[in-house]
């Protein structure tokens, strides 16, 4: 089955600096890669996603890059703010049986220091 | 406005006492998912409905059941909760497979 590895598990940055979180996946058939932000006591919130026919996608301060050959994708947050502090999960959409399902990475606790 | 609503937000039950968690959606999505999330871990898929078709994960214990009486509502039933079932239970919806999933804020279940 699909295996998604996420690094680092914890990340601290100064406010205004950039943060990068990296994920690798094993199933070359995976074709959809969302990123979720989860604040304490809340459900995961989709912040950006990318499909396998695209190499990069940007939404204001957030960008995602995908390297299909190397099977890795990354989340980039620029000009970080304290409210960016949360747990971030990457995921890969995998075909299991007749349905596609998400396999999540283990999460990254991002702390933005004021 | 919340589009995936889970009730209650916090649920306490006794060891072995059946409990039901509920999820409703205003998105008219075809697919509804139930995930279990334990502390400091990623969400783990328990099962999902595509419309009325139920799809159970191979490693989901028989203790966990689900019902989807209509498009808007989905329930998670835990027949005999054990201490290991204490977790956050998340409901999510998507328009179709391989489409973005939208999560509710979860129900935190405690077992006494």
PDB file of C-alpha atoms in Angstrom:
ATOM      1  CA  UNK A   1       0.000   0.000   0.000  1.00  0.00           C
ATOM      2  CA  UNK A   2       0.877   3.685  -0.094  1.00  0.00           C
ATOM      3  CA  UNK A   3       3.341   5.038   2.446  1.00  0.00           C
ATOM      4  CA  UNK A   4       3.660   8.783   3.033  1.00  0.00           C
ATOM      5  CA  UNK A   5       6.616  10.065   5.027  1.00  0.00           C
ATOM      6  CA  UNK A   6       6.662  13.624   6.339  1.00  0.00           C
ATOM      7  CA  UNK A   7       9.567  15.683   7.687  1.00  0.00           C
ATOM      8  CA  UNK A   8      10.307  17.378   9.964  1.00  0.00           C
ATOM      9  CA  UNK A   9       8.022  16.351  12.815  1.00  0.00           C
ATOM     10  CA  UNK A  10       8.546  19.702  14.530  1.00  0.00           C
ATOM     11  CA  UNK A  11       9.618  23.025  13.051  1.00  0.00           C
ATOM     12  CA  UNK A  12      10.189  26.368  14.768  1.00  0.00           C
ATOM     13  CA  UNK A  13      10.743  29.550  12.778  1.00  0.00           C
ATOM     14  CA  UNK A  14      10.906  33.223  13.549  1.00  0.00           C
ATOM     15  CA  UNK A  15       7.992  35.359  12.452  1.00  0.00           C
ATOM     16  CA  UNK A  16       8.588  36.567   8.916  1.00  0.00           C
ATOM     17  CA  UNK A  17      10.832  33.664   7.974  1.00  0.00           C
ATOM     18  CA  UNK A  18       9.856  30.875   5.568  1.00  0.00           C
ATOM     19  CA  UNK A  19       8.866  27.343   6.541  1.00  0.00           C
ATOM     20  CA  UNK A  20       9.244  24.245   4.380  1.00  0.00           C
ATOM     21  CA  UNK A  21       7.688  20.839   5.059  1.00  0.00           C
ATOM     22  CA  UNK A  22       8.551  17.853   2.878  1.00  0.00           C
ATOM     23  CA  UNK A  23       6.728  14.627   2.079  1.00  0.00           C
ATOM     24  CA  UNK A  24       7.592  11.569   0.061  1.00  0.00           C
ATOM     25  CA  UNK A  25       5.209   8.915  -1.222  1.00  0.00           C
ATOM     26  CA  UNK A  26       5.717   5.391  -2.509  1.00  0.00           C
ATOM     27  CA  UNK A  27       2.853   4.681  -4.933  1.00  0.00           C
ATOM     28  CA  UNK A  28       3.544   6.122  -8.369  1.00  0.00           C
ATOM     29  CA  UNK A  29      -0.207   5.871  -9.103  1.00  0.00           C
ATOM     30  CA  UNK A  30      -1.006   8.537  -6.489  1.00  0.00           C
ATOM     31  CA  UNK A  31      -2.258  11.597  -8.346  1.00  0.00           C
ATOM     32  CA  UNK A  32      -3.695  14.066  -5.839  1.00  0.00           C
ATOM     33  CA  UNK A  33      -1.808  15.659  -2.950  1.00  0.00           C
ATOM     34  CA  UNK A  34      -3.621  17.896  -0.437  1.00  0.00           C
ATOM     35  CA  UNK A  35      -2.156  19.724   2.538  1.00  0.00           C
ATOM     36  CA  UNK A  36      -4.143  20.242   5.721  1.00  0.00           C
ATOM     37  CA  UNK A  37      -3.676  22.603   8.661  1.00  0.00           C
ATOM     38  CA  UNK A  38      -5.026  21.448  12.007  1.00  0.00           C
ATOM     39  CA  UNK A  39      -5.317  23.818  14.922  1.00  0.00           C
ATOM     40  CA  UNK A  40      -5.744  22.564  18.460  1.00  0.00           C
ATOM     41  CA  UNK A  41      -9.222  21.177  19.070  1.00  0.00           C
ATOM     42  CA  UNK A  42     -10.305  21.599  15.449  1.00  0.00           C
ATOM     43  CA  UNK A  43     -10.595  19.425  12.389  1.00  0.00           C
ATOM     44  CA  UNK A  44      -8.070  19.506   9.550  1.00  0.00           C
ATOM     45  CA  UNK A  45      -8.571  22.407   7.157  1.00  0.00           C
ATOM     46  CA  UNK A  46      -7.557  22.060   3.513  1.00  0.00           C
ATOM     47  CA  UNK A  47      -5.102  24.849   2.709  1.00  0.00           C
ATOM     48  CA  UNK A  48      -3.795  23.883  -0.717  1.00  0.00           C
ATOM     49  CA  UNK A  49      -3.684  20.874  -3.022  1.00  0.00           C
ATOM     50  CA  UNK A  50      -1.966  19.819  -6.202  1.00  0.00           C
ATOM     51  CA  UNK A  51      -2.628  17.213  -8.870  1.00  0.00           C
ATOM     52  CA  UNK A  52      -0.010  15.161 -10.616  1.00  0.00           C
ATOM     53  CA  UNK A  53      -0.286  17.033 -13.907  1.00  0.00           C
ATOM     54  CA  UNK A  54       0.984  20.216 -12.233  1.00  0.00           C
ATOM     55  CA  UNK A  55       4.457  20.904 -10.843  1.00  0.00           C
ATOM     56  CA  UNK A  56       3.734  23.910  -8.653  1.00  0.00           C
ATOM     57  CA  UNK A  57       0.777  25.794  -7.240  1.00  0.00           C
ATOM     58  CA  UNK A  58       0.690  29.005  -5.241  1.00  0.00           C
ATOM     59  CA  UNK A  59      -1.942  30.734  -3.144  1.00  0.00           C
ATOM     60  CA  UNK A  60      -0.741  33.975  -1.561  1.00  0.00           C
ATOM     61  CA  UNK A  61       1.874  32.997   1.047  1.00  0.00           C
ATOM     62  CA  UNK A  62       1.457  29.263   0.519  1.00  0.00           C
ATOM     63  CA  UNK A  63       2.925  27.189  -2.295  1.00  0.00           C
ATOM     64  CA  UNK A  64       3.218  23.496  -3.023  1.00  0.00           C
ATOM     65  CA  UNK A  65       5.698  21.818  -5.359  1.00  0.00           C
ATOM     66  CA  UNK A  66       5.507  18.295  -6.740  1.00  0.00           C
ATOM     67  CA  UNK A  67       8.281  16.165  -8.215  1.00  0.00           C
ATOM     68  CA  UNK A  68       6.629  13.057  -9.659  1.00  0.00           C
ATOM     69  CA  UNK A  69       9.911  11.466 -10.702  1.00  0.00           C
ATOM     70  CA  UNK A  70      11.326  11.661  -7.209  1.00  0.00           C
ATOM     71  CA  UNK A  71       7.897  11.084  -5.617  1.00  0.00           C
ATOM     72  CA  UNK A  72       8.091  14.013  -3.272  1.00  0.00           C
ATOM     73  CA  UNK A  73       6.096  17.149  -2.637  1.00  0.00           C
ATOM     74  CA  UNK A  74       6.678  20.120  -0.393  1.00  0.00           C
ATOM     75  CA  UNK A  75       4.746  22.887   1.330  1.00  0.00           C
ATOM     76  CA  UNK A  76       6.292  26.343   1.431  1.00  0.00           C
ATOM     77  CA  UNK A  77       4.968  29.084   3.695  1.00  0.00           C
ATOM     78  CA  UNK A  78       6.539  32.516   3.269  1.00  0.00           C
ATOM     79  CA  UNK A  79       6.390  35.500   5.631  1.00  0.00           C
ATOM     80  CA  UNK A  80       5.194  33.293   8.465  1.00  0.00           C
ATOM     81  CA  UNK A  81       2.889  34.728  11.111  1.00  0.00           C
ATOM     82  CA  UNK A  82       2.064  33.467  14.626  1.00  0.00           C
ATOM     83  CA  UNK A  83      -1.361  32.341  13.394  1.00  0.00           C
ATOM     84  CA  UNK A  84       0.384  29.901  11.056  1.00  0.00           C
ATOM     85  CA  UNK A  85       1.322  27.876  14.147  1.00  0.00           C
ATOM     86  CA  UNK A  86      -0.501  24.526  13.878  1.00  0.00           C
ATOM     87  CA  UNK A  87       0.004  20.898  12.868  1.00  0.00           C
ATOM     88  CA  UNK A  88       0.317  20.420   9.111  1.00  0.00           C
ATOM     89  CA  UNK A  89      -0.476  17.114   7.385  1.00  0.00           C
ATOM     90  CA  UNK A  90       0.365  16.128   3.845  1.00  0.00           C
ATOM     91  CA  UNK A  91      -1.600  13.378   2.120  1.00  0.00           C
ATOM     92  CA  UNK A  92      -1.563  11.351  -1.068  1.00  0.00           C
ATOM     93  CA  UNK A  93      -4.609  10.003  -2.856  1.00  0.00           C
ATOM     94  CA  UNK A  94      -4.159   6.301  -3.461  1.00  0.00           C
ATOM     95  CA  UNK A  95      -6.261   3.804  -5.375  1.00  0.00           C
ATOM     96  CA  UNK A  96      -7.441   1.156  -2.881  1.00  0.00           C
ATOM     97  CA  UNK A  97      -9.774  -1.342  -4.490  1.00  0.00           C
ATOM     98  CA  UNK A  98     -12.116   0.677  -6.657  1.00  0.00           C
ATOM     99  CA  UNK A  99     -11.905   3.873  -4.626  1.00  0.00           C
ATOM    100  CA  UNK A 100      -9.264   6.514  -4.081  1.00  0.00           C
ATOM    101  CA  UNK A 101      -8.479   7.305  -0.466  1.00  0.00           C
ATOM    102  CA  UNK A 102      -6.125   9.628   1.341  1.00  0.00           C
ATOM    103  CA  UNK A 103      -3.014   8.328   3.064  1.00  0.00           C
ATOM    104  CA  UNK A 104      -1.741  10.935   5.520  1.00  0.00           C
ATOM    105  CA  UNK A 105       1.765  11.796   6.603  1.00  0.00           C
ATOM    106  CA  UNK A 106       2.541  11.810  10.310  1.00  0.00           C
ATOM    107  CA  UNK A 107       2.248  15.582  10.685  1.00  0.00           C
ATOM    108  CA  UNK A 108       4.529  18.552  11.380  1.00  0.00           C
ATOM    109  CA  UNK A 109       4.053  20.797  14.403  1.00  0.00           C
ATOM    110  CA  UNK A 110       4.932  24.290  13.159  1.00  0.00           C
ATOM    111  CA  UNK A 111       5.624  26.976  15.727  1.00  0.00           C
ATOM    112  CA  UNK A 112       6.096  30.567  14.589  1.00  0.00           C
ATOM    113  CA  UNK A 113       7.919  32.570  17.242  1.00  0.00           C
ATOM    114  CA  UNK A 114       6.971  36.251  17.536  1.00  0.00           C
TER     115      UNK A 114
ATOM    116  CA  UNK B   1     -20.862  28.902   8.215  1.00  0.00           C
ATOM    117  CA  UNK B   2     -19.828  25.366   9.093  1.00  0.00           C
ATOM    118  CA  UNK B   3     -20.520  22.962   6.239  1.00  0.00           C
ATOM    119  CA  UNK B   4     -19.643  19.736   8.036  1.00  0.00           C
ATOM    120  CA  UNK B   5     -21.141  19.699  11.506  1.00  0.00           C
ATOM    121  CA  UNK B   6     -20.355  17.138  14.149  1.00  0.00           C
ATOM    122  CA  UNK B   7     -22.311  16.619  17.329  1.00  0.00           C
ATOM    123  CA  UNK B   8     -21.564  16.511  20.099  1.00  0.00           C
ATOM    124  CA  UNK B   9     -18.115  18.153  20.260  1.00  0.00           C
ATOM    125  CA  UNK B  10     -17.310  16.219  23.413  1.00  0.00           C
ATOM    126  CA  UNK B  11     -18.764  12.861  24.425  1.00  0.00           C
ATOM    127  CA  UNK B  12     -18.108  10.886  27.564  1.00  0.00           C
ATOM    128  CA  UNK B  13     -19.284   7.301  27.847  1.00  0.00           C
ATOM    129  CA  UNK B  14     -18.684   4.344  30.087  1.00  0.00           C
ATOM    130  CA  UNK B  15     -16.622   1.324  29.205  1.00  0.00           C
ATOM    131  CA  UNK B  16     -18.862  -1.031  27.202  1.00  0.00           C
ATOM    132  CA  UNK B  17     -21.772   1.408  26.862  1.00  0.00           C
ATOM    133  CA  UNK B  18     -22.863   1.983  23.237  1.00  0.00           C
ATOM    134  CA  UNK B  19     -22.357   5.484  21.881  1.00  0.00           C
ATOM    135  CA  UNK B  20     -23.387   7.221  18.666  1.00  0.00           C
ATOM    136  CA  UNK B  21     -21.655  10.175  17.064  1.00  0.00           C
ATOM    137  CA  UNK B  22     -23.342  12.218  14.362  1.00  0.00           C
ATOM    138  CA  UNK B  23     -22.266  14.188  11.328  1.00  0.00           C
ATOM    139  CA  UNK B  24     -24.273  16.376   8.993  1.00  0.00           C
ATOM    140  CA  UNK B  25     -23.291  18.232   5.853  1.00  0.00           C
ATOM    141  CA  UNK B  26     -24.770  21.083   3.836  1.00  0.00           C
ATOM    142  CA  UNK B  27     -22.543  20.513   0.796  1.00  0.00           C
ATOM    143  CA  UNK B  28     -24.663  17.768  -0.810  1.00  0.00           C
ATOM    144  CA  UNK B  29     -21.497  15.723  -1.271  1.00  0.00           C
ATOM    145  CA  UNK B  30     -21.686  12.113  -2.381  1.00  0.00           C
ATOM    146  CA  UNK B  31     -18.972  10.774  -0.119  1.00  0.00           C
ATOM    147  CA  UNK B  32     -18.873  10.844   3.681  1.00  0.00           C
ATOM    148  CA  UNK B  33     -15.910   9.536   5.683  1.00  0.00           C
ATOM    149  CA  UNK B  34     -15.248   8.672   9.302  1.00  0.00           C
ATOM    150  CA  UNK B  35     -11.715   8.958  10.660  1.00  0.00           C
ATOM    151  CA  UNK B  36     -10.238   8.186  14.059  1.00  0.00           C
ATOM    152  CA  UNK B  37      -7.452  10.462  15.253  1.00  0.00           C
ATOM    153  CA  UNK B  38      -5.452   9.719  18.383  1.00  0.00           C
ATOM    154  CA  UNK B  39      -3.242  12.240  20.090  1.00  0.00           C
ATOM    155  CA  UNK B  40      -0.301  13.435  17.969  1.00  0.00           C
ATOM    156  CA  UNK B  41      -1.218  11.071  15.134  1.00  0.00           C
ATOM    157  CA  UNK B  42      -2.609  11.420  11.642  1.00  0.00           C
ATOM    158  CA  UNK B  43      -6.275  10.697  10.965  1.00  0.00           C
ATOM    159  CA  UNK B  44      -6.959   7.018  10.284  1.00  0.00           C
ATOM    160  CA  UNK B  45      -9.808   6.120   7.934  1.00  0.00           C
ATOM    161  CA  UNK B  46     -12.412   3.798   9.464  1.00  0.00           C
ATOM    162  CA  UNK B  47     -14.927   3.630   6.605  1.00  0.00           C
ATOM    163  CA  UNK B  48     -16.738   5.718   4.066  1.00  0.00           C
ATOM    164  CA  UNK B  49     -20.009   5.902   2.167  1.00  0.00           C
ATOM    165  CA  UNK B  50     -20.230   6.681  -1.504  1.00  0.00           C
ATOM    166  CA  UNK B  51     -23.889   7.623  -1.654  1.00  0.00           C
ATOM    167  CA  UNK B  52     -25.473   4.533  -0.042  1.00  0.00           C
ATOM    168  CA  UNK B  53     -22.576   2.191  -0.723  1.00  0.00           C
ATOM    169  CA  UNK B  54     -20.661   1.373   2.449  1.00  0.00           C
ATOM    170  CA  UNK B  55     -16.906   0.752   2.274  1.00  0.00           C
ATOM    171  CA  UNK B  56     -15.185  -0.606   5.355  1.00  0.00           C
ATOM    172  CA  UNK B  57     -11.429  -0.495   5.876  1.00  0.00           C
ATOM    173  CA  UNK B  58      -9.917  -3.939   6.354  1.00  0.00           C
ATOM    174  CA  UNK B  59      -8.503  -3.135   9.800  1.00  0.00           C
ATOM    175  CA  UNK B  60     -11.547  -1.345  11.230  1.00  0.00           C
ATOM    176  CA  UNK B  61     -12.765  -3.308  14.277  1.00  0.00           C
ATOM    177  CA  UNK B  62     -16.234  -4.874  14.116  1.00  0.00           C
ATOM    178  CA  UNK B  63     -17.073  -2.762  17.153  1.00  0.00           C
ATOM    179  CA  UNK B  64     -17.411   0.235  14.813  1.00  0.00           C
ATOM    180  CA  UNK B  65     -20.484   0.550  12.623  1.00  0.00           C
ATOM    181  CA  UNK B  66     -21.938   3.327  10.520  1.00  0.00           C
ATOM    182  CA  UNK B  67     -25.279   4.406   9.114  1.00  0.00           C
ATOM    183  CA  UNK B  68     -26.157   6.921   6.439  1.00  0.00           C
ATOM    184  CA  UNK B  69     -29.924   7.384   6.363  1.00  0.00           C
ATOM    185  CA  UNK B  70     -29.792  10.168   3.772  1.00  0.00           C
ATOM    186  CA  UNK B  71     -27.323  12.360   1.877  1.00  0.00           C
ATOM    187  CA  UNK B  72     -26.936  14.872   4.694  1.00  0.00           C
ATOM    188  CA  UNK B  73     -26.412  12.668   7.729  1.00  0.00           C
ATOM    189  CA  UNK B  74     -23.987   9.965   8.745  1.00  0.00           C
ATOM    190  CA  UNK B  75     -23.610   8.249  12.123  1.00  0.00           C
ATOM    191  CA  UNK B  76     -20.774   6.395  13.799  1.00  0.00           C
ATOM    192  CA  UNK B  77     -21.870   3.728  16.275  1.00  0.00           C
ATOM    193  CA  UNK B  78     -19.429   2.178  18.721  1.00  0.00           C
ATOM    194  CA  UNK B  79     -21.142  -0.880  20.131  1.00  0.00           C
ATOM    195  CA  UNK B  80     -18.933  -1.615  23.133  1.00  0.00           C
ATOM    196  CA  UNK B  81     -16.338   1.121  23.621  1.00  0.00           C
ATOM    197  CA  UNK B  82     -13.040   0.108  25.149  1.00  0.00           C
ATOM    198  CA  UNK B  83     -10.414   2.358  26.695  1.00  0.00           C
ATOM    199  CA  UNK B  84      -8.439   2.196  23.461  1.00  0.00           C
ATOM    200  CA  UNK B  85     -11.316   3.828  21.572  1.00  0.00           C
ATOM    201  CA  UNK B  86     -10.791   7.165  23.298  1.00  0.00           C
ATOM    202  CA  UNK B  87      -9.889   9.518  20.459  1.00  0.00           C
ATOM    203  CA  UNK B  88     -11.040  12.366  18.263  1.00  0.00           C
ATOM    204  CA  UNK B  89     -13.509  11.175  15.636  1.00  0.00           C
ATOM    205  CA  UNK B  90     -13.554  13.217  12.462  1.00  0.00           C
ATOM    206  CA  UNK B  91     -16.175  13.282   9.751  1.00  0.00           C
ATOM    207  CA  UNK B  92     -15.284  14.470   6.260  1.00  0.00           C
ATOM    208  CA  UNK B  93     -17.111  14.833   2.969  1.00  0.00           C
ATOM    209  CA  UNK B  94     -16.115  15.106  -0.679  1.00  0.00           C
ATOM    210  CA  UNK B  95     -18.045  15.606  -3.877  1.00  0.00           C
ATOM    211  CA  UNK B  96     -16.495  12.483  -5.358  1.00  0.00           C
ATOM    212  CA  UNK B  97     -13.492  10.247  -4.824  1.00  0.00           C
ATOM    213  CA  UNK B  98     -10.217  12.038  -5.492  1.00  0.00           C
ATOM    214  CA  UNK B  99     -11.830  15.395  -4.743  1.00  0.00           C
ATOM    215  CA  UNK B 100     -10.967  17.661  -1.802  1.00  0.00           C
ATOM    216  CA  UNK B 101     -12.196  16.386   1.535  1.00  0.00           C
ATOM    217  CA  UNK B 102     -13.783  18.840   3.952  1.00  0.00           C
ATOM    218  CA  UNK B 103     -13.566  17.982   7.627  1.00  0.00           C
ATOM    219  CA  UNK B 104     -15.764  18.795  10.576  1.00  0.00           C
ATOM    220  CA  UNK B 105     -14.248  19.852  13.886  1.00  0.00           C
ATOM    221  CA  UNK B 106     -14.593  16.394  15.338  1.00  0.00           C
ATOM    222  CA  UNK B 107     -16.052  14.754  18.419  1.00  0.00           C
ATOM    223  CA  UNK B 108     -13.639  14.042  21.245  1.00  0.00           C
ATOM    224  CA  UNK B 109     -14.671  10.768  22.862  1.00  0.00           C
ATOM    225  CA  UNK B 110     -13.634   9.888  26.395  1.00  0.00           C
ATOM    226  CA  UNK B 111     -14.185   6.475  27.989  1.00  0.00           C
ATOM    227  CA  UNK B 112     -14.631   6.150  31.748  1.00  0.00           C
TER     228      UNK B 112
END
